[in-house]
Amino acid sequence: MGIVYANMRGLFSHTGYSIAQEASTDELVMPANASGWDDGGIYKRMHLHTWNSENPQMANMWNSMYVGVSNANRVIEQLDTGKIEMPAGLDKKNFVAEMRVARAFFYWLLMDNFGDVPLIITPLHGPASQDDYPAKTPRKDVYQFVVNEILAAMPDLSEDINVLTYGRFNKWAAKALLANVYLNAEVYTGTPQWAACLEQCNDITGKYSLEPVYRDIFKTNNDHSPEIIFAVPFDENVAGGFVYEMFSWH
């Protein structure tokens, strides 16, 4: 299961999802500097909204998100068929539920960024020919799949909030994800879901709280933070990436 979560680290790179989200807004600007570092203008095009399919962020977003889907599909099948044996005292339905929410997370990002996308929920065995390429699914149908998957998985998710659930989808992280999906339901489907969004947020309220010191959220050892609902863990030795600070070294 770890590979499904580990793949999320690929979303946070200068040529991936996070920069596409932030450099295309007023949140982040990455201009060329005195040393000439500009990477061919790929960040400038994001900021000026002049990017096209050749900007590396586009392909990298698509690839990393579908790798996440593919890994989740494979692990779910292995859990369902017993290829992954459960240790004594553990129930595979809890882990299947967790993987279904993780897969829904990737599909939320896909439909949010690309609209109509192929909806693949079983592993692809062997290389695919061009004739096997899946057709696109309408965005509103992908939205409904995401909502249905999260709701179906919810009863089997852990309600624990501790180091063991840090960086994993427990019930409350799933509700936070669902609230995000509902938040833009009108964009995805034409029908707003404000009450449904608020319901999920109210369920989470009281389970978490703001850090008294804002900077404490970003400490290396923040797995006990009462503010973090879901995290993508990084580690300088075994889980590298997230090197935003390097963008400002000239």
PDB file of C-alpha atoms in Angstrom, residues 1-248:
ATOM      1  CA  MET A   1       0.000   0.000   0.000  1.00  0.00           C
ATOM      2  CA  GLY A   2       2.909   2.316   0.666  1.00  0.00           C
ATOM      3  CA  ILE A   3       3.595   2.860  -3.046  1.00  0.00           C
ATOM      4  CA  VAL A   4       0.178   4.494  -3.476  1.00  0.00           C
ATOM      5  CA  TYR A   5       1.032   7.116  -0.879  1.00  0.00           C
ATOM      6  CA  ALA A   6       4.685   7.410  -1.925  1.00  0.00           C
ATOM      7  CA  ASN A   7       3.580   8.338  -5.426  1.00  0.00           C
ATOM      8  CA  MET A   8       1.892  11.461  -4.022  1.00  0.00           C
ATOM      9  CA  ARG A   9       5.331  12.974  -3.439  1.00  0.00           C
ATOM     10  CA  GLY A  10       5.656  13.308  -7.209  1.00  0.00           C
ATOM     11  CA  LEU A  11       2.868  15.883  -7.194  1.00  0.00           C
ATOM     12  CA  PHE A  12       5.154  18.366  -5.435  1.00  0.00           C
ATOM     13  CA  SER A  13       7.839  19.265  -7.947  1.00  0.00           C
ATOM     14  CA  HIS A  14       8.825  22.286  -9.997  1.00  0.00           C
ATOM     15  CA  THR A  15       7.622  20.535 -13.154  1.00  0.00           C
ATOM     16  CA  GLY A  16       4.466  18.982 -11.717  1.00  0.00           C
ATOM     17  CA  TYR A  17       1.091  19.571 -10.140  1.00  0.00           C
ATOM     18  CA  SER A  18       2.024  21.937  -7.323  1.00  0.00           C
ATOM     19  CA  ILE A  19       3.726  24.479  -9.567  1.00  0.00           C
ATOM     20  CA  ALA A  20       0.899  24.285 -12.099  1.00  0.00           C
ATOM     21  CA  GLN A  21      -1.477  25.148  -9.257  1.00  0.00           C
ATOM     22  CA  GLU A  22       0.566  27.907  -7.672  1.00  0.00           C
ATOM     23  CA  ALA A  23       2.622  29.551 -10.420  1.00  0.00           C
ATOM     24  CA  SER A  24      -0.583  30.065 -12.428  1.00  0.00           C
ATOM     25  CA  THR A  25      -1.989  32.219  -9.595  1.00  0.00           C
ATOM     26  CA  ASP A  26      -0.744  35.180  -7.568  1.00  0.00           C
ATOM     27  CA  GLU A  27       0.536  32.787  -4.902  1.00  0.00           C
ATOM     28  CA  LEU A  28       3.937  32.134  -6.459  1.00  0.00           C
ATOM     29  CA  VAL A  29       6.118  33.849  -9.060  1.00  0.00           C
ATOM     30  CA  MET A  30       9.258  32.215 -10.471  1.00  0.00           C
ATOM     31  CA  PRO A  31      10.976  34.800 -12.703  1.00  0.00           C
ATOM     32  CA  ALA A  32      14.342  34.368 -14.357  1.00  0.00           C
ATOM     33  CA  ASN A  33      17.174  35.566 -12.123  1.00  0.00           C
ATOM     34  CA  ALA A  34      20.554  37.203 -12.624  1.00  0.00           C
ATOM     35  CA  SER A  35      22.263  33.862 -13.237  1.00  0.00           C
ATOM     36  CA  GLY A  36      19.974  33.265 -16.200  1.00  0.00           C
ATOM     37  CA  TRP A  37      18.102  30.352 -14.637  1.00  0.00           C
ATOM     38  CA  ASP A  38      14.782  30.236 -16.457  1.00  0.00           C
ATOM     39  CA  ASP A  39      14.273  26.626 -17.642  1.00  0.00           C
ATOM     40  CA  GLY A  40      13.197  27.858 -21.041  1.00  0.00           C
ATOM     41  CA  GLY A  41      10.384  29.992 -19.651  1.00  0.00           C
ATOM     42  CA  ILE A  42       8.232  27.107 -18.371  1.00  0.00           C
ATOM     43  CA  TYR A  43       7.379  28.952 -15.138  1.00  0.00           C
ATOM     44  CA  LYS A  44       6.791  32.265 -16.855  1.00  0.00           C
ATOM     45  CA  ARG A  45       4.289  30.639 -19.201  1.00  0.00           C
ATOM     46  CA  MET A  46       2.402  29.211 -16.231  1.00  0.00           C
ATOM     47  CA  HIS A  47       2.235  32.649 -14.602  1.00  0.00           C
ATOM     48  CA  LEU A  48       1.163  34.413 -17.801  1.00  0.00           C
ATOM     49  CA  HIS A  49      -1.394  31.688 -18.648  1.00  0.00           C
ATOM     50  CA  THR A  50       0.291  31.013 -21.990  1.00  0.00           C
ATOM     51  CA  TRP A  51       1.225  27.369 -21.356  1.00  0.00           C
ATOM     52  CA  ASN A  52       0.378  24.576 -23.768  1.00  0.00           C
ATOM     53  CA  SER A  53       0.635  20.793 -23.834  1.00  0.00           C
ATOM     54  CA  GLU A  54       4.426  20.999 -24.212  1.00  0.00           C
ATOM     55  CA  ASN A  55       4.887  22.535 -20.774  1.00  0.00           C
ATOM     56  CA  PRO A  56       6.304  19.645 -18.718  1.00  0.00           C
ATOM     57  CA  GLN A  57       3.848  20.257 -15.885  1.00  0.00           C
ATOM     58  CA  MET A  58       0.995  18.986 -18.067  1.00  0.00           C
ATOM     59  CA  ALA A  59       2.449  15.560 -18.881  1.00  0.00           C
ATOM     60  CA  ASN A  60       3.962  15.147 -15.423  1.00  0.00           C
ATOM     61  CA  MET A  61       0.633  15.881 -13.732  1.00  0.00           C
ATOM     62  CA  TRP A  62      -1.181  13.395 -15.956  1.00  0.00           C
ATOM     63  CA  ASN A  63       1.454  10.698 -15.525  1.00  0.00           C
ATOM     64  CA  SER A  64       1.873  10.983 -11.757  1.00  0.00           C
ATOM     65  CA  MET A  65      -1.878  10.986 -11.169  1.00  0.00           C
ATOM     66  CA  TYR A  66      -2.478   7.936 -13.344  1.00  0.00           C
ATOM     67  CA  VAL A  67       0.462   6.105 -11.785  1.00  0.00           C
ATOM     68  CA  GLY A  68      -1.343   6.684  -8.492  1.00  0.00           C
ATOM     69  CA  VAL A  69      -4.559   5.263  -9.977  1.00  0.00           C
ATOM     70  CA  SER A  70      -2.718   2.290 -11.460  1.00  0.00           C
ATOM     71  CA  ASN A  71      -0.980   1.441  -8.189  1.00  0.00           C
ATOM     72  CA  ALA A  72      -4.240   1.723  -6.259  1.00  0.00           C
ATOM     73  CA  ASN A  73      -6.055  -0.522  -8.764  1.00  0.00           C
ATOM     74  CA  ARG A  74      -3.334  -3.158  -8.430  1.00  0.00           C
ATOM     75  CA  VAL A  75      -3.255  -3.093  -4.620  1.00  0.00           C
ATOM     76  CA  ILE A  76      -7.058  -3.220  -4.362  1.00  0.00           C
ATOM     77  CA  GLU A  77      -7.121  -6.304  -6.603  1.00  0.00           C
ATOM     78  CA  GLN A  78      -4.332  -7.941  -4.609  1.00  0.00           C
ATOM     79  CA  LEU A  79      -6.198  -7.287  -1.365  1.00  0.00           C
ATOM     80  CA  ASP A  80      -9.515  -8.524  -2.775  1.00  0.00           C
ATOM     81  CA  THR A  81      -8.009 -11.736  -4.163  1.00  0.00           C
ATOM     82  CA  GLY A  82      -5.901 -12.513  -1.112  1.00  0.00           C
ATOM     83  CA  LYS A  83      -2.536 -12.052  -2.854  1.00  0.00           C
ATOM     84  CA  ILE A  84      -1.718  -9.722   0.024  1.00  0.00           C
ATOM     85  CA  GLU A  85      -2.188 -11.790   3.162  1.00  0.00           C
ATOM     86  CA  MET A  86      -3.629 -10.066   6.204  1.00  0.00           C
ATOM     87  CA  PRO A  87      -1.761 -10.447   9.513  1.00  0.00           C
ATOM     88  CA  ALA A  88      -3.816 -11.819  12.387  1.00  0.00           C
ATOM     89  CA  GLY A  89      -6.228  -9.320  13.863  1.00  0.00           C
ATOM     90  CA  LEU A  90      -6.472  -7.153  10.736  1.00  0.00           C
ATOM     91  CA  ASP A  91      -9.374  -7.017   8.276  1.00  0.00           C
ATOM     92  CA  LYS A  92      -8.659  -6.465   4.600  1.00  0.00           C
ATOM     93  CA  LYS A  93     -11.871  -4.429   4.168  1.00  0.00           C
ATOM     94  CA  ASN A  94     -10.275  -1.594   6.141  1.00  0.00           C
ATOM     95  CA  PHE A  95      -7.287  -1.479   3.814  1.00  0.00           C
ATOM     96  CA  VAL A  96      -9.405  -1.802   0.674  1.00  0.00           C
ATOM     97  CA  ALA A  97     -11.449   1.166   1.907  1.00  0.00           C
ATOM     98  CA  GLU A  98      -8.262   3.179   2.443  1.00  0.00           C
ATOM     99  CA  MET A  99      -7.031   2.407  -1.071  1.00  0.00           C
ATOM    100  CA  ARG A 100     -10.397   3.267  -2.609  1.00  0.00           C
ATOM    101  CA  VAL A 101     -10.216   6.726  -1.044  1.00  0.00           C
ATOM    102  CA  ALA A 102      -6.615   7.146  -2.202  1.00  0.00           C
ATOM    103  CA  ARG A 103      -7.701   6.249  -5.746  1.00  0.00           C
ATOM    104  CA  ALA A 104     -10.591   8.701  -5.451  1.00  0.00           C
ATOM    105  CA  PHE A 105      -8.064  11.367  -4.420  1.00  0.00           C
ATOM    106  CA  PHE A 106      -6.131  10.886  -7.678  1.00  0.00           C
ATOM    107  CA  TYR A 107      -9.320  10.891  -9.744  1.00  0.00           C
ATOM    108  CA  TRP A 108     -10.426  14.102  -8.050  1.00  0.00           C
ATOM    109  CA  LEU A 109      -7.167  15.733  -9.137  1.00  0.00           C
ATOM    110  CA  LEU A 110      -7.543  14.344 -12.659  1.00  0.00           C
ATOM    111  CA  MET A 111     -11.083  15.592 -13.214  1.00  0.00           C
ATOM    112  CA  ASP A 112     -10.278  18.884 -11.484  1.00  0.00           C
ATOM    113  CA  ASN A 113      -7.333  19.588 -13.785  1.00  0.00           C
ATOM    114  CA  PHE A 114      -8.302  17.848 -17.031  1.00  0.00           C
ATOM    115  CA  GLY A 115     -12.109  17.524 -17.051  1.00  0.00           C
ATOM    116  CA  ASP A 116     -13.162  14.425 -19.006  1.00  0.00           C
ATOM    117  CA  VAL A 117     -10.644  11.644 -18.329  1.00  0.00           C
ATOM    118  CA  PRO A 118     -10.496   7.842 -18.726  1.00  0.00           C
ATOM    119  CA  LEU A 119     -12.028   6.096 -15.708  1.00  0.00           C
ATOM    120  CA  ILE A 120     -10.043   2.899 -15.126  1.00  0.00           C
ATOM    121  CA  ILE A 121     -10.840   0.851 -12.016  1.00  0.00           C
ATOM    122  CA  THR A 122      -9.147  -2.471 -12.780  1.00  0.00           C
ATOM    123  CA  PRO A 123      -5.446  -3.230 -13.325  1.00  0.00           C
ATOM    124  CA  LEU A 124      -4.145  -3.219 -16.875  1.00  0.00           C
ATOM    125  CA  HIS A 125      -2.370  -6.545 -17.414  1.00  0.00           C
ATOM    126  CA  GLY A 126       0.374  -6.357 -20.004  1.00  0.00           C
ATOM    127  CA  PRO A 127       1.122  -3.685 -22.628  1.00  0.00           C
ATOM    128  CA  ALA A 128      -1.867  -2.063 -24.287  1.00  0.00           C
ATOM    129  CA  SER A 129      -2.209  -1.519 -28.020  1.00  0.00           C
ATOM    130  CA  GLN A 130      -3.683   1.661 -29.398  1.00  0.00           C
ATOM    131  CA  ASP A 131      -6.987  -0.182 -29.858  1.00  0.00           C
ATOM    132  CA  ASP A 132      -7.080  -0.851 -26.117  1.00  0.00           C
ATOM    133  CA  TYR A 133      -6.795   2.775 -25.067  1.00  0.00           C
ATOM    134  CA  PRO A 134      -9.735   3.650 -22.795  1.00  0.00           C
ATOM    135  CA  ALA A 135     -12.237   6.274 -23.859  1.00  0.00           C
ATOM    136  CA  LYS A 136     -12.756   9.437 -21.861  1.00  0.00           C
ATOM    137  CA  THR A 137     -15.491   9.541 -19.222  1.00  0.00           C
ATOM    138  CA  PRO A 138     -17.513  12.761 -18.778  1.00  0.00           C
ATOM    139  CA  ARG A 139     -16.323  14.881 -15.897  1.00  0.00           C
ATOM    140  CA  LYS A 140     -19.657  14.715 -14.069  1.00  0.00           C
ATOM    141  CA  ASP A 141     -19.488  10.897 -14.138  1.00  0.00           C
ATOM    142  CA  VAL A 142     -15.955  10.899 -12.743  1.00  0.00           C
ATOM    143  CA  TYR A 143     -17.191  13.282 -10.046  1.00  0.00           C
ATOM    144  CA  GLN A 144     -19.984  10.871  -9.120  1.00  0.00           C
ATOM    145  CA  PHE A 145     -17.534   7.965  -9.027  1.00  0.00           C
ATOM    146  CA  VAL A 146     -15.270   9.892  -6.650  1.00  0.00           C
ATOM    147  CA  VAL A 147     -18.169  10.793  -4.343  1.00  0.00           C
ATOM    148  CA  ASN A 148     -19.581   7.259  -4.369  1.00  0.00           C
ATOM    149  CA  GLU A 149     -16.190   5.682  -3.635  1.00  0.00           C
ATOM    150  CA  ILE A 150     -15.495   7.925  -0.660  1.00  0.00           C
ATOM    151  CA  LEU A 151     -18.972   7.431   0.801  1.00  0.00           C
ATOM    152  CA  ALA A 152     -18.808   3.653   0.323  1.00  0.00           C
ATOM    153  CA  ALA A 153     -15.396   3.444   1.981  1.00  0.00           C
ATOM    154  CA  MET A 154     -16.206   5.731   4.916  1.00  0.00           C
ATOM    155  CA  PRO A 155     -17.693   3.115   7.326  1.00  0.00           C
ATOM    156  CA  ASP A 156     -14.564   0.934   7.100  1.00  0.00           C
ATOM    157  CA  LEU A 157     -11.998   3.691   7.678  1.00  0.00           C
ATOM    158  CA  SER A 158     -10.174   4.203  10.956  1.00  0.00           C
ATOM    159  CA  GLU A 159     -11.345   7.025  13.202  1.00  0.00           C
ATOM    160  CA  ASP A 160      -7.973   7.131  14.981  1.00  0.00           C
ATOM    161  CA  ILE A 161      -5.875  10.289  14.861  1.00  0.00           C
ATOM    162  CA  ASN A 162      -2.305   9.360  15.729  1.00  0.00           C
ATOM    163  CA  VAL A 163       1.139   8.652  14.319  1.00  0.00           C
ATOM    164  CA  LEU A 164      -0.137   5.432  12.700  1.00  0.00           C
ATOM    165  CA  THR A 165      -2.738   7.304  10.633  1.00  0.00           C
ATOM    166  CA  TYR A 166      -0.485  10.278   9.812  1.00  0.00           C
ATOM    167  CA  GLY A 167      -0.090  10.452   6.033  1.00  0.00           C
ATOM    168  CA  ARG A 168      -2.930   7.966   5.484  1.00  0.00           C
ATOM    169  CA  PHE A 169      -6.636   8.300   4.793  1.00  0.00           C
ATOM    170  CA  ASN A 170      -8.573   7.859   8.011  1.00  0.00           C
ATOM    171  CA  LYS A 171     -12.270   8.709   8.208  1.00  0.00           C
ATOM    172  CA  TRP A 172     -11.650  12.400   8.828  1.00  0.00           C
ATOM    173  CA  ALA A 173      -9.154  12.798   5.979  1.00  0.00           C
ATOM    174  CA  ALA A 174     -11.710  11.145   3.703  1.00  0.00           C
ATOM    175  CA  LYS A 175     -14.339  13.633   4.865  1.00  0.00           C
ATOM    176  CA  ALA A 176     -11.939  16.514   4.201  1.00  0.00           C
ATOM    177  CA  LEU A 177     -11.364  15.151   0.705  1.00  0.00           C
ATOM    178  CA  LEU A 178     -15.102  14.818   0.120  1.00  0.00           C
ATOM    179  CA  ALA A 179     -15.649  18.388   1.319  1.00  0.00           C
ATOM    180  CA  ASN A 180     -13.110  19.587  -1.256  1.00  0.00           C
ATOM    181  CA  VAL A 181     -14.904  17.641  -3.988  1.00  0.00           C
ATOM    182  CA  TYR A 182     -18.298  19.046  -2.962  1.00  0.00           C
ATOM    183  CA  LEU A 183     -16.840  22.553  -2.804  1.00  0.00           C
ATOM    184  CA  ASN A 184     -16.491  22.667  -6.598  1.00  0.00           C
ATOM    185  CA  ALA A 185     -19.427  20.396  -7.464  1.00  0.00           C
ATOM    186  CA  GLU A 186     -21.103  23.195  -9.414  1.00  0.00           C
ATOM    187  CA  VAL A 187     -18.036  23.451 -11.660  1.00  0.00           C
ATOM    188  CA  TYR A 188     -17.877  19.687 -12.176  1.00  0.00           C
ATOM    189  CA  THR A 189     -21.581  18.950 -12.637  1.00  0.00           C
ATOM    190  CA  GLY A 190     -23.550  22.201 -12.828  1.00  0.00           C
ATOM    191  CA  THR A 191     -25.214  21.503  -9.461  1.00  0.00           C
ATOM    192  CA  PRO A 192     -23.851  23.100  -6.253  1.00  0.00           C
ATOM    193  CA  GLN A 193     -23.423  20.980  -3.121  1.00  0.00           C
ATOM    194  CA  TRP A 194     -22.862  23.620  -0.448  1.00  0.00           C
ATOM    195  CA  ALA A 195     -24.930  21.865   2.238  1.00  0.00           C
ATOM    196  CA  ALA A 196     -23.176  18.545   1.614  1.00  0.00           C
ATOM    197  CA  CYS A 197     -19.797  20.290   1.844  1.00  0.00           C
ATOM    198  CA  LEU A 198     -20.748  21.957   5.119  1.00  0.00           C
ATOM    199  CA  GLU A 199     -21.982  18.656   6.537  1.00  0.00           C
ATOM    200  CA  GLN A 200     -18.584  17.031   5.992  1.00  0.00           C
ATOM    201  CA  CYS A 201     -16.768  20.036   7.461  1.00  0.00           C
ATOM    202  CA  ASN A 202     -18.984  20.020  10.546  1.00  0.00           C
ATOM    203  CA  ASP A 203     -18.218  16.330  11.097  1.00  0.00           C
ATOM    204  CA  ILE A 204     -14.495  17.137  11.176  1.00  0.00           C
ATOM    205  CA  THR A 205     -14.833  20.178  13.445  1.00  0.00           C
ATOM    206  CA  GLY A 206     -13.674  19.331  16.932  1.00  0.00           C
ATOM    207  CA  LYS A 207     -11.419  16.487  15.767  1.00  0.00           C
ATOM    208  CA  TYR A 208      -8.613  18.893  14.859  1.00  0.00           C
ATOM    209  CA  SER A 209      -7.519  22.354  15.975  1.00  0.00           C
ATOM    210  CA  LEU A 210      -5.230  25.157  14.830  1.00  0.00           C
ATOM    211  CA  GLU A 211      -1.615  25.107  15.993  1.00  0.00           C
ATOM    212  CA  PRO A 212      -1.015  27.895  18.553  1.00  0.00           C
ATOM    213  CA  VAL A 213       2.187  28.754  16.645  1.00  0.00           C
ATOM    214  CA  TYR A 214       1.639  28.795  12.878  1.00  0.00           C
ATOM    215  CA  ARG A 215       5.232  27.819  12.011  1.00  0.00           C
ATOM    216  CA  ASP A 216       4.941  24.595  14.004  1.00  0.00           C
ATOM    217  CA  ILE A 217       2.884  23.044  11.203  1.00  0.00           C
ATOM    218  CA  PHE A 218       6.019  23.020   9.052  1.00  0.00           C
ATOM    219  CA  LYS A 219       8.423  21.448  11.513  1.00  0.00           C
ATOM    220  CA  THR A 220      10.157  18.252  10.413  1.00  0.00           C
ATOM    221  CA  ASN A 221       8.553  16.285  13.239  1.00  0.00           C
ATOM    222  CA  ASN A 222       4.949  17.427  12.860  1.00  0.00           C
ATOM    223  CA  ASP A 223       3.193  14.065  12.977  1.00  0.00           C
ATOM    224  CA  HIS A 224       1.573  15.029  16.297  1.00  0.00           C
ATOM    225  CA  SER A 225       0.219  18.331  14.990  1.00  0.00           C
ATOM    226  CA  PRO A 226      -3.476  18.820  15.877  1.00  0.00           C
ATOM    227  CA  GLU A 227      -3.922  20.864  12.686  1.00  0.00           C
ATOM    228  CA  ILE A 228      -2.844  18.389   9.997  1.00  0.00           C
ATOM    229  CA  ILE A 229      -5.758  16.327   8.661  1.00  0.00           C
ATOM    230  CA  PHE A 230      -3.842  14.700   5.818  1.00  0.00           C
ATOM    231  CA  ALA A 231      -0.161  14.920   4.945  1.00  0.00           C
ATOM    232  CA  VAL A 232       2.180  13.716   2.224  1.00  0.00           C
ATOM    233  CA  PRO A 233       5.267  12.804   4.273  1.00  0.00           C
ATOM    234  CA  PHE A 234       8.780  13.639   3.071  1.00  0.00           C
ATOM    235  CA  ASP A 235      12.114  12.634   4.578  1.00  0.00           C
ATOM    236  CA  GLU A 236      15.562  13.864   3.604  1.00  0.00           C
ATOM    237  CA  ASN A 237      16.952  10.325   3.537  1.00  0.00           C
ATOM    238  CA  VAL A 238      14.190   7.940   2.489  1.00  0.00           C
ATOM    239  CA  ALA A 239      11.487  10.126   0.926  1.00  0.00           C
ATOM    240  CA  GLY A 240      13.103  13.016  -0.894  1.00  0.00           C
ATOM    241  CA  GLY A 241      11.537  15.882  -2.796  1.00  0.00           C
ATOM    242  CA  PHE A 242       9.606  19.052  -1.953  1.00  0.00           C
ATOM    243  CA  VAL A 243      12.662  21.237  -2.577  1.00  0.00           C
ATOM    244  CA  TYR A 244      10.902  24.564  -2.936  1.00  0.00           C
ATOM    245  CA  GLU A 245      13.682  26.343  -1.062  1.00  0.00           C
ATOM    246  CA  MET A 246      16.056  25.586  -3.939  1.00  0.00           C
ATOM    247  CA  PHE A 247      14.022  27.822  -6.235  1.00  0.00           C
ATOM    248  CA  SER A 248      15.264  30.883  -4.336  1.00  0.00           C
TER     249      SER A 248
END
